[in-house]
PDB file of C-alpha atoms in Angstrom:
ATOM      1  CA  MET A   1      18.880 -37.282 -15.717  1.00  0.00           C
ATOM      2  CA  ALA A   2      20.665 -33.956 -15.945  1.00  0.00           C
ATOM      3  CA  GLY A   3      17.854 -32.615 -18.123  1.00  0.00           C
ATOM      4  CA  LEU A   4      15.215 -33.846 -15.683  1.00  0.00           C
ATOM      5  CA  ALA A   5      17.081 -32.262 -12.776  1.00  0.00           C
ATOM      6  CA  ALA A   6      17.213 -28.961 -14.626  1.00  0.00           C
ATOM      7  CA  VAL A   7      13.475 -29.093 -15.277  1.00  0.00           C
ATOM      8  CA  LEU A   8      12.755 -29.862 -11.626  1.00  0.00           C
ATOM      9  CA  MET A   9      15.003 -27.028 -10.459  1.00  0.00           C
ATOM     10  CA  GLY A  10      13.211 -24.676 -12.821  1.00  0.00           C
ATOM     11  CA  LEU A  11       9.816 -25.763 -11.519  1.00  0.00           C
ATOM     12  CA  LEU A  12      10.929 -25.314  -7.911  1.00  0.00           C
ATOM     13  CA  ALA A  13      12.307 -21.852  -8.645  1.00  0.00           C
ATOM     14  CA  THR A  14       9.082 -20.862 -10.395  1.00  0.00           C
ATOM     15  CA  GLN A  15       7.029 -22.142  -7.479  1.00  0.00           C
ATOM     16  CA  ALA A  16       9.206 -20.228  -5.000  1.00  0.00           C
ATOM     17  CA  ARG A  17       8.771 -16.992  -6.950  1.00  0.00           C
ATOM     18  CA  SER A  18       5.029 -17.554  -7.151  1.00  0.00           C
ATOM     19  CA  GLU A  19       4.772 -18.189  -3.404  1.00  0.00           C
ATOM     20  CA  SER A  20       6.839 -15.080  -2.698  1.00  0.00           C
ATOM     21  CA  ARG A  21       4.507 -12.964  -4.844  1.00  0.00           C
ATOM     22  CA  ASP A  22       1.457 -14.471  -3.142  1.00  0.00           C
ATOM     23  CA  HIS A  23       2.933 -13.692   0.283  1.00  0.00           C
ATOM     24  CA  GLU A  24       3.605 -10.085  -0.686  1.00  0.00           C
ATOM     25  CA  GLN A  25       0.067  -9.727  -2.016  1.00  0.00           C
ATOM     26  CA  ASP A  26      -1.333 -11.189   1.206  1.00  0.00           C
ATOM     27  CA  LEU A  27       0.678  -8.719   3.294  1.00  0.00           C
ATOM     28  CA  GLN A  28      -0.526  -5.851   1.107  1.00  0.00           C
ATOM     29  CA  PHE A  29      -4.089  -7.066   1.642  1.00  0.00           C
ATOM     30  CA  PHE A  30      -3.512  -6.988   5.401  1.00  0.00           C
ATOM     31  CA  GLU A  31      -2.009  -3.494   5.364  1.00  0.00           C
ATOM     32  CA  ARG A  32      -4.645  -1.997   3.088  1.00  0.00           C
ATOM     33  CA  ARG A  33      -7.793  -3.733   4.305  1.00  0.00           C
ATOM     34  CA  ILE A  34      -7.282  -5.531   7.613  1.00  0.00           C
ATOM     35  CA  ARG A  35      -5.046  -3.306   9.749  1.00  0.00           C
ATOM     36  CA  PRO A  36      -7.228  -0.194   9.171  1.00  0.00           C
ATOM     37  CA  ALA A  37     -10.356  -2.210  10.023  1.00  0.00           C
ATOM     38  CA  LEU A  38      -8.823  -3.538  13.247  1.00  0.00           C
ATOM     39  CA  VAL A  39      -7.680  -0.066  14.283  1.00  0.00           C
ATOM     40  CA  THR A  40     -11.072   1.484  13.540  1.00  0.00           C
ATOM     41  CA  HIS A  41     -13.371  -1.182  14.912  1.00  0.00           C
ATOM     42  CA  CYS A  42     -11.407  -3.301  17.406  1.00  0.00           C
ATOM     43  CA  TYR A  43      -8.551  -1.478  19.128  1.00  0.00           C
ATOM     44  CA  GLU A  44     -10.848   0.486  21.440  1.00  0.00           C
ATOM     45  CA  CYS A  45     -11.663  -2.689  23.375  1.00  0.00           C
ATOM     46  CA  HIS A  46      -8.946  -5.146  22.342  1.00  0.00           C
ATOM     47  CA  SER A  47      -5.532  -3.481  22.475  1.00  0.00           C
ATOM     48  CA  ALA A  48      -2.819  -2.649  24.969  1.00  0.00           C
ATOM     49  CA  SER A  49      -4.163   0.916  25.145  1.00  0.00           C
ATOM     50  CA  SER A  50      -7.686  -0.226  26.116  1.00  0.00           C
ATOM     51  CA  LYS A  51      -8.875   0.712  29.593  1.00  0.00           C
ATOM     52  CA  LYS A  52     -10.335  -2.767  29.928  1.00  0.00           C
ATOM     53  CA  VAL A  53      -9.457  -5.492  27.434  1.00  0.00           C
ATOM     54  CA  GLY A  54     -12.622  -7.324  26.445  1.00  0.00           C
ATOM     55  CA  GLY A  55     -12.360 -11.063  27.055  1.00  0.00           C
ATOM     56  CA  LYS A  56      -8.601 -10.631  27.536  1.00  0.00           C
ATOM     57  CA  LEU A  57      -8.360 -10.741  23.742  1.00  0.00           C
ATOM     58  CA  TYR A  58      -5.673  -8.564  22.172  1.00  0.00           C
ATOM     59  CA  LEU A  59      -6.113  -7.794  18.474  1.00  0.00           C
ATOM     60  CA  ASP A  60      -3.244  -5.313  18.169  1.00  0.00           C
ATOM     61  CA  HIS A  61      -0.540  -7.905  17.481  1.00  0.00           C
ATOM     62  CA  ALA A  62      -0.271 -11.257  15.746  1.00  0.00           C
ATOM     63  CA  GLY A  63       0.377 -13.227  18.912  1.00  0.00           C
ATOM     64  CA  GLY A  64      -2.790 -11.941  20.516  1.00  0.00           C
ATOM     65  CA  LEU A  65      -4.923 -13.249  17.671  1.00  0.00           C
ATOM     66  CA  LEU A  66      -3.350 -16.691  17.704  1.00  0.00           C
ATOM     67  CA  ARG A  67      -3.259 -16.977  21.484  1.00  0.00           C
ATOM     68  CA  GLY A  68      -6.781 -15.667  21.812  1.00  0.00           C
ATOM     69  CA  GLY A  69      -8.566 -14.691  25.000  1.00  0.00           C
ATOM     70  CA  GLU A  70     -10.831 -16.265  27.559  1.00  0.00           C
ATOM     71  CA  SER A  71     -12.715 -18.204  24.879  1.00  0.00           C
ATOM     72  CA  GLY A  72      -9.599 -19.604  23.225  1.00  0.00           C
ATOM     73  CA  SER A  73      -7.714 -18.893  20.017  1.00  0.00           C
ATOM     74  CA  ALA A  74      -9.392 -16.182  17.957  1.00  0.00           C
ATOM     75  CA  ILE A  75      -8.481 -17.547  14.546  1.00  0.00           C
ATOM     76  CA  VAL A  76      -7.576 -20.779  12.825  1.00  0.00           C
ATOM     77  CA  PRO A  77      -5.433 -19.700   9.853  1.00  0.00           C
ATOM     78  CA  GLY A  78      -6.925 -20.918   6.607  1.00  0.00           C
ATOM     79  CA  ARG A  79     -10.245 -21.913   8.228  1.00  0.00           C
ATOM     80  CA  PRO A  80     -12.638 -18.984   8.644  1.00  0.00           C
ATOM     81  CA  GLY A  81     -15.542 -21.258   9.560  1.00  0.00           C
ATOM     82  CA  GLU A  82     -13.635 -22.619  12.559  1.00  0.00           C
ATOM     83  CA  SER A  83     -12.338 -19.238  13.738  1.00  0.00           C
ATOM     84  CA  LEU A  84     -14.034 -17.742  16.799  1.00  0.00           C
ATOM     85  CA  LEU A  85     -13.347 -14.213  15.577  1.00  0.00           C
ATOM     86  CA  ILE A  86     -15.227 -14.819  12.334  1.00  0.00           C
ATOM     87  CA  ARG A  87     -18.101 -16.557  14.090  1.00  0.00           C
ATOM     88  CA  ALA A  88     -18.313 -13.667  16.553  1.00  0.00           C
ATOM     89  CA  ILE A  89     -18.453 -10.903  13.947  1.00  0.00           C
ATOM     90  CA  ARG A  90     -20.989 -12.936  11.972  1.00  0.00           C
ATOM     91  CA  LYS A  91     -22.987 -13.246  15.218  1.00  0.00           C
ATOM     92  CA  GLU A  92     -23.445 -16.981  14.768  1.00  0.00           C
ATOM     93  CA  ASN A  93     -23.356 -17.584  18.524  1.00  0.00           C
ATOM     94  CA  ASP A  94     -25.400 -15.540  20.999  1.00  0.00           C
ATOM     95  CA  ASP A  95     -22.780 -16.153  23.690  1.00  0.00           C
ATOM     96  CA  LEU A  96     -19.959 -14.657  21.610  1.00  0.00           C
ATOM     97  CA  VAL A  97     -20.789 -11.487  19.690  1.00  0.00           C
ATOM     98  CA  MET A  98     -18.423  -8.828  18.334  1.00  0.00           C
ATOM     99  CA  PRO A  99     -18.911  -5.931  18.494  1.00  0.00           C
ATOM    100  CA  PRO A 100     -21.204  -6.025  21.555  1.00  0.00           C
ATOM    101  CA  ASP A 101     -24.922  -5.558  20.959  1.00  0.00           C
ATOM    102  CA  ASP A 102     -24.740  -1.955  22.174  1.00  0.00           C
ATOM    103  CA  LYS A 103     -22.378  -1.057  19.321  1.00  0.00           C
ATOM    104  CA  PRO A 104     -23.041  -0.984  15.551  1.00  0.00           C
ATOM    105  CA  SER A 105     -22.338  -4.177  13.633  1.00  0.00           C
ATOM    106  CA  LEU A 106     -19.295  -4.271  11.376  1.00  0.00           C
ATOM    107  CA  PRO A 107     -19.918  -3.240   7.760  1.00  0.00           C
ATOM    108  CA  GLU A 108     -20.440  -6.236   5.505  1.00  0.00           C
ATOM    109  CA  ALA A 109     -17.354  -5.297   3.475  1.00  0.00           C
ATOM    110  CA  VAL A 110     -15.185  -5.435   6.619  1.00  0.00           C
ATOM    111  CA  VAL A 111     -16.615  -8.835   7.580  1.00  0.00           C
ATOM    112  CA  ASN A 112     -15.903 -10.161   4.092  1.00  0.00           C
ATOM    113  CA  ASP A 113     -12.343  -8.805   4.216  1.00  0.00           C
ATOM    114  CA  LEU A 114     -11.678 -10.494   7.569  1.00  0.00           C
ATOM    115  CA  VAL A 115     -13.056 -13.784   6.259  1.00  0.00           C
ATOM    116  CA  GLU A 116     -10.836 -13.544   3.183  1.00  0.00           C
ATOM    117  CA  TRP A 117      -7.811 -12.664   5.321  1.00  0.00           C
ATOM    118  CA  VAL A 118      -8.252 -15.727   7.537  1.00  0.00           C
ATOM    119  CA  ARG A 119      -8.825 -17.854   4.442  1.00  0.00           C
ATOM    120  CA  ARG A 120      -5.433 -16.677   3.155  1.00  0.00           C
ATOM    121  CA  GLY A 121      -3.813 -17.889   6.356  1.00  0.00           C
ATOM    122  CA  ALA A 122      -4.123 -14.661   8.364  1.00  0.00           C
ATOM    123  CA  PRO A 123      -0.712 -13.203   7.411  1.00  0.00           C
ATOM    124  CA  ASP A 124       0.183 -10.589  10.016  1.00  0.00           C
ATOM    125  CA  PRO A 125       3.534  -8.746  10.158  1.00  0.00           C
ATOM    126  CA  ARG A 126       2.790  -7.043  13.498  1.00  0.00           C
ATOM    127  CA  ALA A 127       5.228  -7.930  16.246  1.00  0.00           C
ATOM    128  CA  SER A 128       3.984  -9.027  19.646  1.00  0.00           C
ATOM    129  CA  PRO A 129       4.955  -6.949  22.713  1.00  0.00           C
ATOM    130  CA  GLY A 130       8.562  -7.659  23.602  1.00  0.00           C
ATOM    131  CA  GLU A 131       9.331  -9.071  20.166  1.00  0.00           C
ATOM    132  CA  LYS A 132      11.358  -7.356  17.507  1.00  0.00           C
ATOM    133  CA  SER A 133       9.623  -6.228  14.368  1.00  0.00           C
ATOM    134  CA  PRO A 134      11.026  -7.552  11.066  1.00  0.00           C
ATOM    135  CA  ARG A 135      12.796  -4.231  10.538  1.00  0.00           C
ATOM    136  CA  ASP A 136      14.399  -4.195  13.970  1.00  0.00           C
ATOM    137  CA  ALA A 137      15.468  -7.821  13.576  1.00  0.00           C
ATOM    138  CA  GLN A 138      17.627  -6.870  10.601  1.00  0.00           C
ATOM    139  CA  PRO A 139      21.112  -5.669  11.595  1.00  0.00           C
ATOM    140  CA  ASN A 140      20.996  -2.868   9.055  1.00  0.00           C
ATOM    141  CA  GLY A 141      17.274  -2.186   9.310  1.00  0.00           C
ATOM    142  CA  ALA A 142      17.814   1.281  10.714  1.00  0.00           C
ATOM    143  CA  ALA A 143      20.026   2.108   7.727  1.00  0.00           C
ATOM    144  CA  LEU A 144      17.113   1.777   5.295  1.00  0.00           C
ATOM    145  CA  TRP A 145      16.802   4.923   3.191  1.00  0.00           C
ATOM    146  CA  SER A 146      13.322   5.762   4.523  1.00  0.00           C
ATOM    147  CA  PHE A 147      14.699   6.102   8.072  1.00  0.00           C
ATOM    148  CA  GLN A 148      17.482   8.499   7.104  1.00  0.00           C
ATOM    149  CA  PRO A 149      17.222  12.283   7.488  1.00  0.00           C
ATOM    150  CA  VAL A 150      16.349  14.172   4.338  1.00  0.00           C
ATOM    151  CA  ASP A 151      19.466  15.254   2.474  1.00  0.00           C
ATOM    152  CA  LYS A 152      19.927  17.603  -0.456  1.00  0.00           C
ATOM    153  CA  PRO A 153      22.606  16.201  -2.755  1.00  0.00           C
ATOM    154  CA  ALA A 154      24.404  18.485  -5.154  1.00  0.00           C
ATOM    155  CA  PRO A 155      22.987  18.217  -8.701  1.00  0.00           C
ATOM    156  CA  PRO A 156      25.310  16.430 -11.132  1.00  0.00           C
ATOM    157  CA  ARG A 157      27.008  18.161 -14.027  1.00  0.00           C
ATOM    158  CA  THR A 158      25.702  17.304 -17.488  1.00  0.00           C
ATOM    159  CA  ARG A 159      27.219  17.589 -20.923  1.00  0.00           C
ATOM    160  CA  ASP A 160      24.107  19.305 -22.242  1.00  0.00           C
ATOM    161  CA  GLN A 161      23.709  22.525 -20.288  1.00  0.00           C
ATOM    162  CA  ASP A 162      20.721  23.817 -22.266  1.00  0.00           C
ATOM    163  CA  TRP A 163      18.106  21.067 -21.792  1.00  0.00           C
ATOM    164  CA  PRO A 164      17.777  21.016 -17.972  1.00  0.00           C
ATOM    165  CA  ARG A 165      15.273  23.511 -16.611  1.00  0.00           C
ATOM    166  CA  ASP A 166      15.902  22.687 -12.945  1.00  0.00           C
ATOM    167  CA  ASP A 167      17.903  20.369 -10.693  1.00  0.00           C
ATOM    168  CA  ILE A 168      15.478  17.472 -11.197  1.00  0.00           C
ATOM    169  CA  ASP A 169      16.159  17.647 -14.926  1.00  0.00           C
ATOM    170  CA  ARG A 170      19.892  17.556 -14.205  1.00  0.00           C
ATOM    171  CA  PHE A 171      19.585  14.321 -12.224  1.00  0.00           C
ATOM    172  CA  LEU A 172      17.471  12.764 -14.968  1.00  0.00           C
ATOM    173  CA  LEU A 173      19.731  13.936 -17.767  1.00  0.00           C
ATOM    174  CA  ALA A 174      22.862  12.701 -15.980  1.00  0.00           C
ATOM    175  CA  GLN A 175      21.404   9.186 -15.900  1.00  0.00           C
ATOM    176  CA  LEU A 176      20.399   9.378 -19.555  1.00  0.00           C
ATOM    177  CA  GLU A 177      23.818  10.627 -20.615  1.00  0.00           C
ATOM    178  CA  SER A 178      25.544   7.866 -18.649  1.00  0.00           C
ATOM    179  CA  ARG A 179      23.710   5.408 -20.922  1.00  0.00           C
ATOM    180  CA  GLU A 180      24.263   7.478 -24.067  1.00  0.00           C
ATOM    181  CA  PHE A 181      20.559   8.322 -24.314  1.00  0.00           C
ATOM    182  CA  ARG A 182      18.946  11.585 -25.268  1.00  0.00           C
ATOM    183  CA  PRO A 183      15.808  13.024 -23.647  1.00  0.00           C
ATOM    184  CA  ALA A 184      12.589  12.430 -25.552  1.00  0.00           C
ATOM    185  CA  ASP A 185      10.989  15.358 -27.319  1.00  0.00           C
ATOM    186  CA  ASP A 186       8.317  17.289 -25.452  1.00  0.00           C
ATOM    187  CA  ALA A 187       4.966  15.522 -25.650  1.00  0.00           C
ATOM    188  CA  PRO A 188       2.307  17.266 -27.732  1.00  0.00           C
ATOM    189  CA  PRO A 189      -0.403  18.966 -25.640  1.00  0.00           C
ATOM    190  CA  GLY A 190      -3.009  16.268 -26.320  1.00  0.00           C
ATOM    191  CA  THR A 191      -0.672  13.572 -25.010  1.00  0.00           C
ATOM    192  CA  LEU A 192       0.651  15.685 -22.157  1.00  0.00           C
ATOM    193  CA  ILE A 193      -2.748  16.393 -20.618  1.00  0.00           C
ATOM    194  CA  ARG A 194      -3.607  12.683 -20.552  1.00  0.00           C
ATOM    195  CA  ARG A 195      -0.287  11.859 -18.888  1.00  0.00           C
ATOM    196  CA  LEU A 196      -0.785  14.541 -16.255  1.00  0.00           C
ATOM    197  CA  TYR A 197      -4.332  13.430 -15.493  1.00  0.00           C
ATOM    198  CA  PHE A 198      -3.503   9.737 -15.219  1.00  0.00           C
ATOM    199  CA  ASP A 199      -0.323  10.362 -13.189  1.00  0.00           C
ATOM    200  CA  LEU A 200      -1.817  12.817 -10.707  1.00  0.00           C
ATOM    201  CA  VAL A 201      -5.484  11.863 -10.297  1.00  0.00           C
ATOM    202  CA  GLY A 202      -5.773   8.507 -12.063  1.00  0.00           C
ATOM    203  CA  LEU A 203      -8.624   9.723 -14.274  1.00  0.00           C
ATOM    204  CA  ALA A 204      -8.881  10.664 -17.934  1.00  0.00           C
ATOM    205  CA  PRO A 205      -9.564  14.300 -18.853  1.00  0.00           C
ATOM    206  CA  THR A 206     -12.938  15.152 -20.343  1.00  0.00           C
ATOM    207  CA  TYR A 207     -13.391  16.370 -23.897  1.00  0.00           C
ATOM    208  CA  ASP A 208     -13.941  19.937 -22.691  1.00  0.00           C
ATOM    209  CA  GLU A 209     -10.878  19.820 -20.427  1.00  0.00           C
ATOM    210  CA  VAL A 210      -8.700  18.695 -23.327  1.00  0.00           C
ATOM    211  CA  GLY A 211     -10.062  21.466 -25.537  1.00  0.00           C
ATOM    212  CA  ALA A 212      -9.468  24.131 -22.901  1.00  0.00           C
ATOM    213  CA  PHE A 213      -5.900  22.929 -22.362  1.00  0.00           C
ATOM    214  CA  LEU A 214      -5.133  22.910 -26.083  1.00  0.00           C
ATOM    215  CA  ASN A 215      -6.400  26.471 -26.391  1.00  0.00           C
ATOM    216  CA  ALA A 216      -4.353  27.579 -23.373  1.00  0.00           C
ATOM    217  CA  CYS A 217      -1.212  25.972 -24.821  1.00  0.00           C
ATOM    218  CA  GLN A 218      -1.609  28.044 -27.972  1.00  0.00           C
ATOM    219  CA  GLN A 219      -1.337  31.160 -25.827  1.00  0.00           C
ATOM    220  CA  ASN A 220       1.473  30.037 -23.500  1.00  0.00           C
ATOM    221  CA  ARG A 221       2.342  26.354 -23.113  1.00  0.00           C
ATOM    222  CA  GLN A 222       4.364  26.706 -19.898  1.00  0.00           C
ATOM    223  CA  SER A 223       1.677  28.735 -18.137  1.00  0.00           C
ATOM    224  CA  ALA A 224      -0.994  26.283 -19.292  1.00  0.00           C
ATOM    225  CA  VAL A 225       0.955  23.320 -17.913  1.00  0.00           C
ATOM    226  CA  GLU A 226       1.629  25.023 -14.577  1.00  0.00           C
ATOM    227  CA  ALA A 227      -2.027  26.002 -14.173  1.00  0.00           C
ATOM    228  CA  LEU A 228      -3.201  22.478 -14.989  1.00  0.00           C
ATOM    229  CA  VAL A 229      -0.752  20.853 -12.575  1.00  0.00           C
ATOM    230  CA  ASP A 230      -1.753  23.250  -9.781  1.00  0.00           C
ATOM    231  CA  ARG A 231      -5.430  22.454 -10.369  1.00  0.00           C
ATOM    232  CA  LEU A 232      -4.852  18.690 -10.369  1.00  0.00           C
ATOM    233  CA  LEU A 233      -2.738  18.849  -7.209  1.00  0.00           C
ATOM    234  CA  ALA A 234      -5.559  20.746  -5.498  1.00  0.00           C
ATOM    235  CA  SER A 235      -8.151  18.188  -6.607  1.00  0.00           C
ATOM    236  CA  PRO A 236      -9.528  15.717  -4.015  1.00  0.00           C
ATOM    237  CA  HIS A 237      -8.844  13.006  -6.578  1.00  0.00           C
ATOM    238  CA  PHE A 238      -5.108  13.613  -6.164  1.00  0.00           C
ATOM    239  CA  GLY A 239      -5.342  12.699  -2.482  1.00  0.00           C
ATOM    240  CA  GLU A 240      -7.579   9.732  -3.252  1.00  0.00           C
ATOM    241  CA  ARG A 241      -5.167   8.350  -5.826  1.00  0.00           C
ATOM    242  CA  TRP A 242      -1.938   8.805  -3.912  1.00  0.00           C
ATOM    243  CA  GLY A 243      -3.309   8.299  -0.427  1.00  0.00           C
ATOM    244  CA  ARG A 244      -4.131   4.679  -1.222  1.00  0.00           C
ATOM    245  CA  HIS A 245      -0.402   3.943  -1.507  1.00  0.00           C
ATOM    246  CA  TRP A 246      -0.013   4.800   2.184  1.00  0.00           C
ATOM    247  CA  LEU A 247      -3.225   3.390   3.647  1.00  0.00           C
TER     248      LEU A 247
END
């Protein structure tokens, strides 16, 4: 019996971890795909800042979606086919159409995202007016590092005074030394250019770009690296790669 209980506990723990991961993925889907779509296409007519709220339907908080407007609840979590919002944006009913006929229809990709979101249960972390957001509901929510003013800590002292080139190196080296590790050797130019490209723009360098970098490194490695980093930071692909983490 003890063995069976252990197996059951393990299965329950695994299931809990899986559900937690699924929930996080669903929230990420909302933040990356659904919230921007609602802001762009719906808030003008269906938010607290609207001059006139269409159908008394608020789409700027979770409660508004569930409560619905004059026609009833806007969504049925897990059931896109029964959700008025989905039927309206699909224009399945002439009496209930979103957006109105005098405005462009939603892009097909946005419609598909909204259908998928409702199918997932319509997870929505937005607080309703008068409610506390999840962060505010936590006693120490305001103490989260991202809400603190920027500080400049003093760089730590390291045993090796020659390896660090700047204060960032000193922080890194201090952590390595605390674990009795040594910094890795400098990457060869062919490896370094691939790391820089993938880290900064998420793309691989071309054959010609690799060749040009190798030639530049033969003249002056440090200058070649600085020039490459400056060029990648100025590339639109840098914004595309890193902007997606915040959208």
